[in-house]
Amino acid sequence: MKRLIRKQVLIPVLAVVVLVGASSFKSDFFEIAKQIEIFTTLFKELNMNYVDETNPAELMDSAIKNMLGELDPYTQFLNEQDVESFKINNAGEYSGIGALVRSYENKLLIVEPYQDYAADKAGLKAGDEIIKIGETLVADFDDNAGELLKGTNNSTVEVTFLRQGETKTTTITRGGVEVDAVPFYDMIDDKTGYIVLSRFNQKASKQTQSALQDLKGRGAERLILDLRGNPGGLLSEAINVTNLFVPKGELIVTTKSKVKKFNQEYRTRNQPEDEEIPLVVLVNGKSASASEIVSGGLQDLDRAVIIGARSFGKGLVQRPLKLTYGTQLKVTISRYYTPSGRCIQSLDYWNRDKQGNAVRNTKFNEFTTRNGRKVWDGGGVMPDITIESLKTNSLIDALESNNIVFDFATQYFYDHSFDSVDNFSFSDSDYSAFKAYASQQNFSYQTKTEKVLEETINGDDTLLGAEVQEKYKDLLLAVNRGKINALDTYKDEIQKNLEDEIITRYFYREGLYKYYLKHDDAILTATGLLADNNKYSSILK
């Protein structure tokens, strides 16, 4: 009954938003007008007659966000601050403290200070918990307190934070922050270049092109493009980056929508920078959206070998639509399809399970690349060569979402010292210390086996008696023992995440990428493949 009432309130709000920008719904005009009138009356009566004072703005904001939550996580209402953040993210420039910050209910956590920017110069470190900004306690601030850290160039802000149980204070002088799309590139050996493309903002294609030109000038005859962890960004920049390696006029993406004007074909418009250089693209489970357009397109056109782990699987396209009072609706308008015709969307948000969770696709359709190689839809971009240490699972996801790896890295940083990334090592005894630490933390995760057991035991089958209940408990104990042992089973995958987090604490992102050049499994595999022209060519053929 509660769910029904919620939808009666929220669906009219959807009608308000859709009416603003979608003429295709004219046939439903009467129903839309009816629902608007119902909601307007309800909202007015609620605010006038509710027993306590209400906050109309908060009620409406909550209604809109909960309503959009019924659709997909990418369809979002953007208030004025959100719109500004959206613009900054695409532009790659803003003024602030220069740090990646994560917001919690009563604190802000410094995840990563950017080298030589304001937060770094003020002495903030990853793991610091900001509890006060100026005179404002973070715990008492209703909105995202991270907004208080933003400000004009040369303005100052005093922050109070906790570090290893000790309260500290520092003053930060804000400054301009350049968010590079290509934070690092270098030569791996005398013939192999390496480019990290971390996001698809407005700088992506220009910076990738500049890096490629510089590397070729230094002798690069083959290239590794690293898209691991790249969450995506501008569709236009994904086309432009792909265009660096394929001819003008090549079809890269097709978008399909129920709104006719959003059905489009996107082709390359420029002459390529180099359509012959042997190319490997690295992806993992955090490579999404625009990253998948580039990797999927290059794979379909047999222009690159894809190495790593299955990508995230976001095959949806969003567009910001202007609303009133400076707000916007970022709405999913279409699905995109790679040159072979496949959509790599992995989660079905429109056919959910009993718990309301999006269902992951398990049935894949087969497509073929230009040379006739088999590829599949519905589950992200599958690599041509899989790197086991890049795979993820429910344990690894739980360690990350519960900050187990992050918090261990924080403690490790204050207990160890390294003067150079070349001297860094993470020993077996270090990993044993992590296992002991993880086993003491209060975190949990549910495996597929547990989900099946739970659904079975809680079903309507009345034949299940006390004996089955006891067997169920025994099975759960066995599963829990297996979960502890999984820290050993997935040591390589977990240790890579630990090393990434720890190295960044000492030597920032640049140090991590330099470490990758000599130690990363995917880069070593890619370098070896590119050095073997026959093997490289055989994969693409």
XYZ file of C-alpha atoms in Angstrom:
541
model
C 0.000 0.000 0.000
C 2.860 2.365 0.865
C 4.445 1.876 -2.547
C 1.127 2.645 -4.251
C 0.744 5.919 -2.353
C 4.284 6.947 -3.253
C 3.643 6.443 -6.956
C 0.413 8.424 -6.790
C 2.460 11.358 -5.567
C 5.528 10.934 -7.750
C 4.127 10.105 -11.179
C 2.543 13.547 -11.591
C 5.963 15.105 -10.954
C 7.308 13.052 -13.849
C 4.487 14.447 -15.959
C 5.574 17.993 -15.104
C 9.143 17.317 -16.187
C 8.243 15.467 -19.368
C 5.714 18.113 -20.416
C 8.457 20.756 -20.487
C 10.523 19.199 -23.239
C 8.754 16.359 -25.050
C 6.128 17.177 -27.646
C 5.859 13.503 -28.564
C 3.547 13.034 -25.600
C 0.737 15.177 -27.085
C -1.479 12.130 -27.446
C -1.379 11.776 -23.660
C -2.124 15.458 -23.065
C -5.357 14.877 -21.183
C -3.787 12.297 -18.860
C -0.776 14.541 -18.247
C -2.973 17.568 -17.515
C -5.123 15.458 -15.201
C -2.143 14.199 -13.204
C -0.653 17.702 -12.976
C -3.902 19.005 -11.541
C -4.114 16.134 -9.031
C -0.556 16.687 -7.897
C -0.903 20.469 -7.672
C -3.999 20.084 -5.504
C -2.349 17.447 -3.337
C 0.820 19.497 -2.860
C -1.145 22.604 -1.917
C -3.410 20.793 0.571
C -0.489 18.925 2.117
C 1.540 22.068 2.788
C -1.485 24.019 4.084
C -2.937 21.373 6.362
C -0.104 19.110 7.589
C 0.157 19.097 11.387
C 3.716 20.491 11.416
C 5.482 23.083 9.308
C 6.645 21.684 5.979
C 9.462 22.703 3.684
C 7.920 22.776 0.185
C 11.318 22.903 -1.554
C 12.613 19.855 0.313
C 9.378 17.945 -0.264
C 9.490 18.643 -3.988
C 13.196 17.814 -4.233
C 12.597 14.511 -2.446
C 9.586 13.705 -4.642
C 11.493 14.386 -7.857
C 14.587 12.407 -6.860
C 12.590 9.411 -5.616
C 10.502 9.464 -8.765
C 13.552 9.499 -11.007
C 14.970 6.659 -8.918
C 12.256 4.483 -10.413
C 13.915 4.860 -13.829
C 17.723 4.577 -14.047
C 20.600 6.067 -12.027
C 21.651 8.375 -14.874
C 18.369 10.268 -15.175
C 18.819 13.014 -12.600
C 17.404 16.353 -11.509
C 20.144 18.994 -11.368
C 19.639 22.007 -9.128
C 21.641 25.189 -9.718
C 24.726 23.835 -7.917
C 24.498 20.513 -9.735
C 24.325 22.318 -13.083
C 27.478 24.259 -12.274
C 29.291 21.074 -11.196
C 28.164 19.387 -14.430
C 29.659 22.216 -16.483
C 32.914 22.124 -14.488
C 33.222 18.377 -14.961
C 32.925 18.727 -18.725
C 35.216 21.747 -18.944
C 37.954 20.246 -16.761
C 38.639 23.498 -14.911
C 37.416 24.887 -11.585
C 38.511 26.827 -8.524
C 38.823 25.005 -5.216
C 41.176 23.070 -2.975
C 42.313 20.502 -5.555
C 41.331 17.208 -3.965
C 38.963 14.314 -4.508
C 36.540 14.420 -1.572
C 33.867 11.907 -0.590
C 30.830 13.057 1.400
C 29.352 11.100 4.312
C 26.528 11.887 6.731
C 28.694 13.698 9.297
C 32.097 14.127 7.661
C 34.019 14.702 4.479
C 36.778 12.278 3.623
C 39.850 13.320 1.651
C 40.219 10.503 -0.881
C 43.074 11.948 -2.890
C 44.825 15.334 -2.756
C 46.112 16.377 -6.177
C 49.855 16.897 -6.318
C 50.979 20.530 -5.871
C 47.452 21.886 -5.560
C 46.003 23.801 -2.607
C 44.991 20.861 -0.375
C 48.350 19.172 -0.939
C 50.273 22.363 -0.149
C 48.219 22.794 3.034
C 49.285 19.318 4.174
C 46.043 17.368 3.760
C 46.437 13.633 3.161
C 44.211 10.832 1.917
C 42.228 9.510 4.866
C 41.868 12.858 6.634
C 38.319 13.374 7.894
C 37.142 16.984 7.596
C 34.738 17.743 10.447
C 34.588 21.538 10.273
C 34.840 24.080 7.441
C 35.229 27.638 8.674
C 32.669 27.921 11.456
C 30.381 25.261 9.994
C 30.301 21.760 11.453
C 29.991 19.231 8.644
C 27.657 17.089 10.757
C 25.213 20.021 11.069
C 25.229 20.927 7.369
C 22.194 19.505 5.548
C 23.504 19.778 1.986
C 26.763 18.493 0.514
C 29.381 20.161 2.705
C 31.946 19.691 -0.047
C 30.431 22.775 -1.711
C 31.863 24.858 1.150
C 35.369 23.977 -0.011
C 34.822 25.676 -3.366
C 35.525 29.357 -3.843
C 37.305 31.964 -5.895
C 41.031 31.973 -6.551
C 43.186 33.167 -3.628
C 40.311 33.008 -1.125
C 41.075 31.098 2.059
C 39.173 28.550 4.096
C 40.076 27.032 7.456
C 39.360 23.332 7.883
C 39.443 21.160 10.983
C 40.113 17.493 10.426
C 40.855 14.210 12.155
C 44.028 12.283 11.357
C 44.835 9.065 13.166
C 42.609 10.107 16.083
C 44.180 13.568 16.418
C 42.336 16.811 15.659
C 44.229 19.222 13.409
C 43.528 22.559 11.720
C 44.919 24.063 8.542
C 44.174 27.029 6.289
C 43.820 26.382 2.558
C 44.254 29.048 -0.107
C 42.005 28.077 -2.977
C 43.256 28.173 -6.531
C 42.504 27.141 -10.078
C 42.433 23.394 -10.713
C 43.160 21.885 -14.124
C 41.551 18.461 -14.536
C 43.591 16.827 -17.292
C 41.977 14.189 -19.425
C 45.455 12.744 -19.998
C 47.195 12.882 -16.605
C 50.199 10.807 -17.739
C 51.998 9.472 -20.792
C 55.477 8.092 -21.360
C 57.562 5.562 -23.267
C 57.519 2.008 -21.893
C 60.499 0.995 -24.025
C 62.221 2.494 -27.056
C 59.298 1.617 -29.379
C 56.173 1.441 -27.179
C 54.232 4.498 -26.037
C 51.727 4.577 -23.187
C 48.852 7.074 -22.711
C 46.465 7.249 -19.764
C 43.086 8.744 -20.727
C 41.227 9.173 -17.437
C 38.070 11.064 -18.518
C 36.257 12.381 -21.566
C 35.993 16.094 -20.859
C 36.488 18.816 -23.454
C 40.256 18.275 -23.368
C 40.223 14.536 -24.105
C 40.890 14.322 -27.837
C 43.301 17.270 -27.997
C 45.393 16.000 -25.096
C 45.395 12.439 -26.448
C 46.467 13.708 -29.866
C 49.212 15.864 -28.352
C 50.506 12.953 -26.273
C 50.491 10.662 -29.312
C 52.423 13.187 -31.393
C 55.011 13.641 -28.652
C 55.474 9.896 -28.172
C 55.884 9.317 -31.905
C 58.487 12.058 -31.907
C 60.324 10.087 -29.215
C 60.286 6.922 -31.309
C 56.957 5.246 -30.533
C 55.975 2.740 -33.207
C 53.175 1.082 -31.203
C 50.793 2.343 -28.542
C 48.920 1.360 -25.388
C 45.851 3.490 -24.554
C 44.783 2.981 -20.934
C 41.039 3.531 -20.301
C 40.913 1.642 -17.001
C 38.847 3.485 -14.411
C 37.638 6.024 -16.986
C 33.932 6.651 -16.196
C 33.182 8.329 -19.524
C 31.964 11.819 -20.359
C 31.241 13.618 -23.607
C 30.019 11.510 -26.533
C 31.587 13.942 -29.001
C 35.001 13.454 -27.427
C 34.649 9.669 -27.613
C 34.101 10.029 -31.366
C 37.074 12.392 -31.681
C 39.427 10.109 -29.745
C 38.420 7.134 -31.896
C 38.933 9.331 -34.959
C 42.635 9.623 -34.073
C 43.043 5.999 -35.157
C 40.401 5.428 -37.868
C 39.641 7.144 -41.211
C 37.299 10.059 -41.771
C 33.671 9.044 -42.392
C 33.773 5.863 -40.282
C 30.570 4.995 -38.378
C 31.388 4.820 -34.658
C 28.057 5.054 -32.825
C 24.367 4.796 -33.636
C 21.821 6.069 -31.107
C 18.242 4.795 -31.039
C 15.377 6.411 -29.148
C 11.592 6.574 -29.146
C 12.030 10.287 -29.933
C 12.849 10.463 -33.639
C 15.247 13.425 -33.453
C 17.506 11.488 -31.080
C 18.028 8.690 -33.621
C 21.431 9.565 -35.055
C 24.553 8.152 -36.622
C 27.896 9.521 -35.468
C 30.787 9.299 -37.890
C 34.365 10.493 -37.723
C 34.843 13.931 -39.282
C 38.603 14.426 -39.437
C 41.654 12.845 -40.965
C 43.200 10.398 -38.469
C 46.394 11.065 -36.582
C 47.632 7.530 -37.278
C 45.463 4.724 -38.679
C 48.347 2.250 -38.930
C 50.101 2.267 -35.540
C 49.555 -1.050 -33.698
C 47.210 -0.300 -30.811
C 46.165 -1.961 -27.557
C 43.363 -0.536 -25.400
C 43.178 -1.426 -21.687
C 39.774 -1.621 -19.931
C 38.369 -2.863 -16.631
C 35.072 -2.924 -14.737
C 35.243 0.824 -14.139
C 35.643 1.706 -17.815
C 32.217 3.014 -18.762
C 30.151 4.926 -21.294
C 32.475 6.947 -23.555
C 35.304 4.532 -22.688
C 33.160 1.717 -24.033
C 32.333 3.672 -27.176
C 36.062 3.998 -27.901
C 37.067 0.461 -26.923
C 33.961 -1.140 -28.464
C 34.314 0.844 -31.670
C 38.003 0.069 -32.100
C 37.276 -3.597 -31.378
C 34.410 -3.781 -33.878
C 36.560 -2.148 -36.563
C 39.458 -4.520 -35.766
C 41.629 -1.479 -35.178
C 42.856 -2.434 -31.690
C 43.277 -5.408 -29.395
C 41.351 -4.977 -26.136
C 43.099 -6.239 -23.003
C 41.928 -6.307 -19.374
C 38.576 -7.200 -17.822
C 34.973 -6.781 -18.941
C 33.982 -3.112 -18.939
C 31.132 -1.668 -16.885
C 28.382 -1.974 -19.487
C 26.721 1.442 -19.825
C 24.996 1.638 -23.192
C 22.750 4.603 -22.402
C 23.036 8.212 -23.577
C 22.003 11.229 -21.481
C 21.233 14.797 -22.477
C 20.686 17.814 -20.179
C 17.330 19.539 -20.749
C 16.841 23.048 -19.359
C 14.075 23.580 -16.823
C 13.046 26.728 -14.943
C 15.065 28.697 -12.351
C 18.412 27.506 -13.660
C 17.736 23.810 -13.079
C 18.085 20.957 -15.552
C 16.931 17.411 -16.137
C 19.719 15.071 -17.213
C 17.644 12.402 -18.900
C 18.417 9.134 -20.623
C 17.291 9.756 -24.207
C 18.589 6.742 -26.108
C 20.676 3.602 -26.239
C 23.873 3.586 -28.239
C 25.142 0.860 -30.540
C 28.719 0.157 -31.620
C 29.681 -0.269 -35.320
C 28.787 -3.976 -35.290
C 25.275 -3.121 -34.052
C 25.586 -4.242 -30.436
C 24.391 -2.411 -27.327
C 26.647 -3.198 -24.375
C 24.171 -2.131 -21.642
C 24.526 -4.743 -18.894
C 21.778 -3.802 -16.400
C 18.054 -3.778 -17.174
C 16.534 -0.967 -15.117
C 13.066 -1.485 -16.579
C 12.583 -5.132 -15.546
C 13.663 -5.364 -11.929
C 13.719 -8.281 -9.480
C 11.472 -8.671 -6.441
C 13.754 -6.445 -4.362
C 13.553 -3.672 -6.954
C 17.135 -4.130 -8.150
C 18.082 -3.866 -11.803
C 18.550 -7.271 -13.432
C 21.900 -8.070 -15.048
C 21.733 -9.419 -18.578
C 22.685 -13.086 -18.829
C 21.646 -13.801 -22.410
C 23.962 -12.292 -24.992
C 23.514 -11.912 -28.737
C 26.394 -12.598 -31.087
C 27.740 -10.005 -33.515
C 30.787 -9.908 -35.758
C 33.575 -7.399 -36.213
C 34.657 -6.115 -39.624
C 37.024 -9.078 -39.994
C 34.396 -11.573 -38.830
C 35.500 -12.000 -35.202
C 32.734 -12.831 -32.723
C 31.671 -10.209 -30.167
C 28.629 -10.015 -27.889
C 26.198 -7.427 -26.573
C 24.590 -6.893 -23.178
C 27.569 -7.257 -20.895
C 30.055 -4.473 -21.480
C 33.035 -4.763 -23.790
C 34.674 -8.160 -23.393
C 38.464 -8.030 -23.813
C 40.269 -10.065 -26.459
C 42.799 -10.990 -23.769
C 41.666 -11.219 -20.139
C 43.884 -10.164 -17.219
C 42.799 -12.098 -14.135
C 44.080 -9.524 -11.636
C 41.692 -6.925 -13.089
C 38.552 -8.988 -12.486
C 36.175 -8.117 -9.684
C 33.585 -9.984 -7.615
C 31.292 -9.440 -4.634
C 34.180 -9.727 -2.130
C 36.352 -7.160 -3.909
C 33.368 -4.844 -4.335
C 32.543 -5.152 -0.628
C 36.130 -4.418 0.406
C 35.982 -1.260 -1.676
C 32.489 -0.057 -0.757
C 33.219 -0.544 2.953
C 36.548 1.318 2.682
C 38.501 -1.709 3.944
C 41.266 -1.316 1.364
C 41.237 2.471 1.714
C 41.455 2.457 5.515
C 44.189 -0.187 5.545
C 46.190 1.905 3.072
C 45.819 4.914 5.363
C 47.223 2.975 8.321
C 49.959 1.429 6.161
C 51.076 4.896 4.997
C 51.724 6.068 8.555
C 53.498 2.835 9.526
C 55.883 2.540 6.552
C 58.117 4.785 4.486
C 59.554 4.620 0.950
C 61.879 7.153 -0.640
C 61.153 6.095 -4.235
C 58.475 4.226 -6.135
C 61.263 1.997 -7.468
C 61.853 0.797 -3.900
C 58.213 0.072 -3.153
C 57.238 -3.502 -2.379
C 54.202 -5.127 -0.801
C 55.303 -8.371 0.841
C 53.466 -11.544 1.803
C 53.670 -10.455 5.431
C 52.007 -7.160 4.451
C 49.186 -9.095 2.848
C 48.852 -11.276 5.943
C 48.509 -8.074 7.966
C 45.745 -6.948 5.610
C 43.891 -10.264 6.014
C 44.037 -9.906 9.779
C 42.802 -6.318 9.499
C 39.966 -7.213 7.123
C 38.763 -10.097 9.296
C 38.420 -7.700 12.254
C 36.280 -5.182 10.367
C 32.513 -5.243 10.617
C 31.620 -5.566 6.966
C 29.474 -8.063 5.141
C 28.553 -9.036 1.630
C 26.192 -11.578 0.134
C 27.364 -14.143 -2.383
C 25.171 -15.586 -5.131
C 25.047 -18.848 -3.187
C 23.694 -17.073 -0.112
C 21.064 -15.290 -2.173
C 19.836 -18.589 -3.633
C 19.773 -20.228 -0.185
C 17.902 -17.306 1.302
C 15.311 -17.240 -1.470
C 14.805 -20.988 -1.153
C 14.492 -21.105 2.629
C 12.151 -18.093 2.682
C 9.956 -19.444 -0.089
C 6.406 -20.714 0.213
C 7.310 -24.397 0.126
C 5.725 -25.815 3.307
C 7.623 -29.115 2.923
C 10.764 -27.530 4.374
C 10.978 -28.652 7.999
C 13.343 -28.308 10.967
C 15.919 -30.677 9.453
C 16.205 -28.528 6.338
C 16.490 -25.430 8.514
C 19.496 -26.955 10.296
C 21.101 -27.951 7.000
C 20.589 -24.399 5.845
C 22.497 -23.079 8.861
C 25.322 -25.531 8.200
C 25.501 -24.382 4.597
C 25.674 -20.748 5.672
C 28.551 -21.531 8.046
C 30.372 -23.274 5.217
C 29.784 -20.294 2.948
C 31.127 -17.912 5.606
C 34.271 -20.013 5.990
C 34.670 -19.889 2.233
C 34.317 -16.106 2.288
C 37.255 -15.854 4.687
C 39.315 -18.191 2.524
C 38.441 -16.023 -0.478
C 40.963 -13.453 0.770
C 43.587 -16.000 -0.275
C 41.783 -17.169 -3.397
C 41.651 -13.635 -4.795
C 44.969 -12.447 -3.423
C 46.273 -11.166 -6.784
C 43.180 -9.067 -7.467
C 43.000 -7.669 -3.929
C 46.736 -7.005 -3.702
C 46.643 -4.970 -6.907
C 43.948 -2.738 -5.397
C 46.017 -2.411 -2.221
C 49.166 -1.490 -4.122
C 47.304 1.080 -6.231
C 45.870 2.742 -3.131
C 49.113 2.681 -1.153
C 51.434 3.892 -3.918
C 49.160 6.865 -4.607
C 49.554 7.907 -0.941
C 53.327 8.182 -1.288
C 53.901 9.176 -4.900
C 50.574 10.518 -6.195
C 49.048 9.417 -9.515
C 52.207 10.060 -11.484
C 54.143 7.679 -9.252
C 51.456 5.017 -9.656
C 51.607 5.226 -13.449
C 55.390 5.024 -13.387
C 55.105 1.908 -11.204
C 52.658 0.446 -13.732
C 55.210 0.677 -16.542
C 57.341 -2.015 -14.906
C 54.911 -4.002 -12.760
C 51.347 -3.873 -14.122
C 50.102 -7.206 -15.530
C 47.993 -5.621 -18.264
C 50.749 -3.298 -19.472
C 53.341 -6.078 -19.465
C 50.964 -8.316 -21.433
C 50.164 -5.529 -23.898
C 53.838 -4.646 -24.376
C 54.698 -8.267 -25.109
C 51.818 -8.591 -27.567
C 52.760 -5.443 -29.482
C 56.347 -6.680 -29.760
C 55.060 -9.846 -31.475
C 53.550 -8.551 -34.721
C 52.404 -11.987 -35.888
C 50.482 -12.679 -32.683
C 48.988 -9.170 -32.666
C 47.819 -9.506 -36.264
C 46.456 -13.002 -35.722
C 44.124 -11.783 -32.966
C 42.629 -9.092 -35.185
C 42.205 -11.473 -38.119
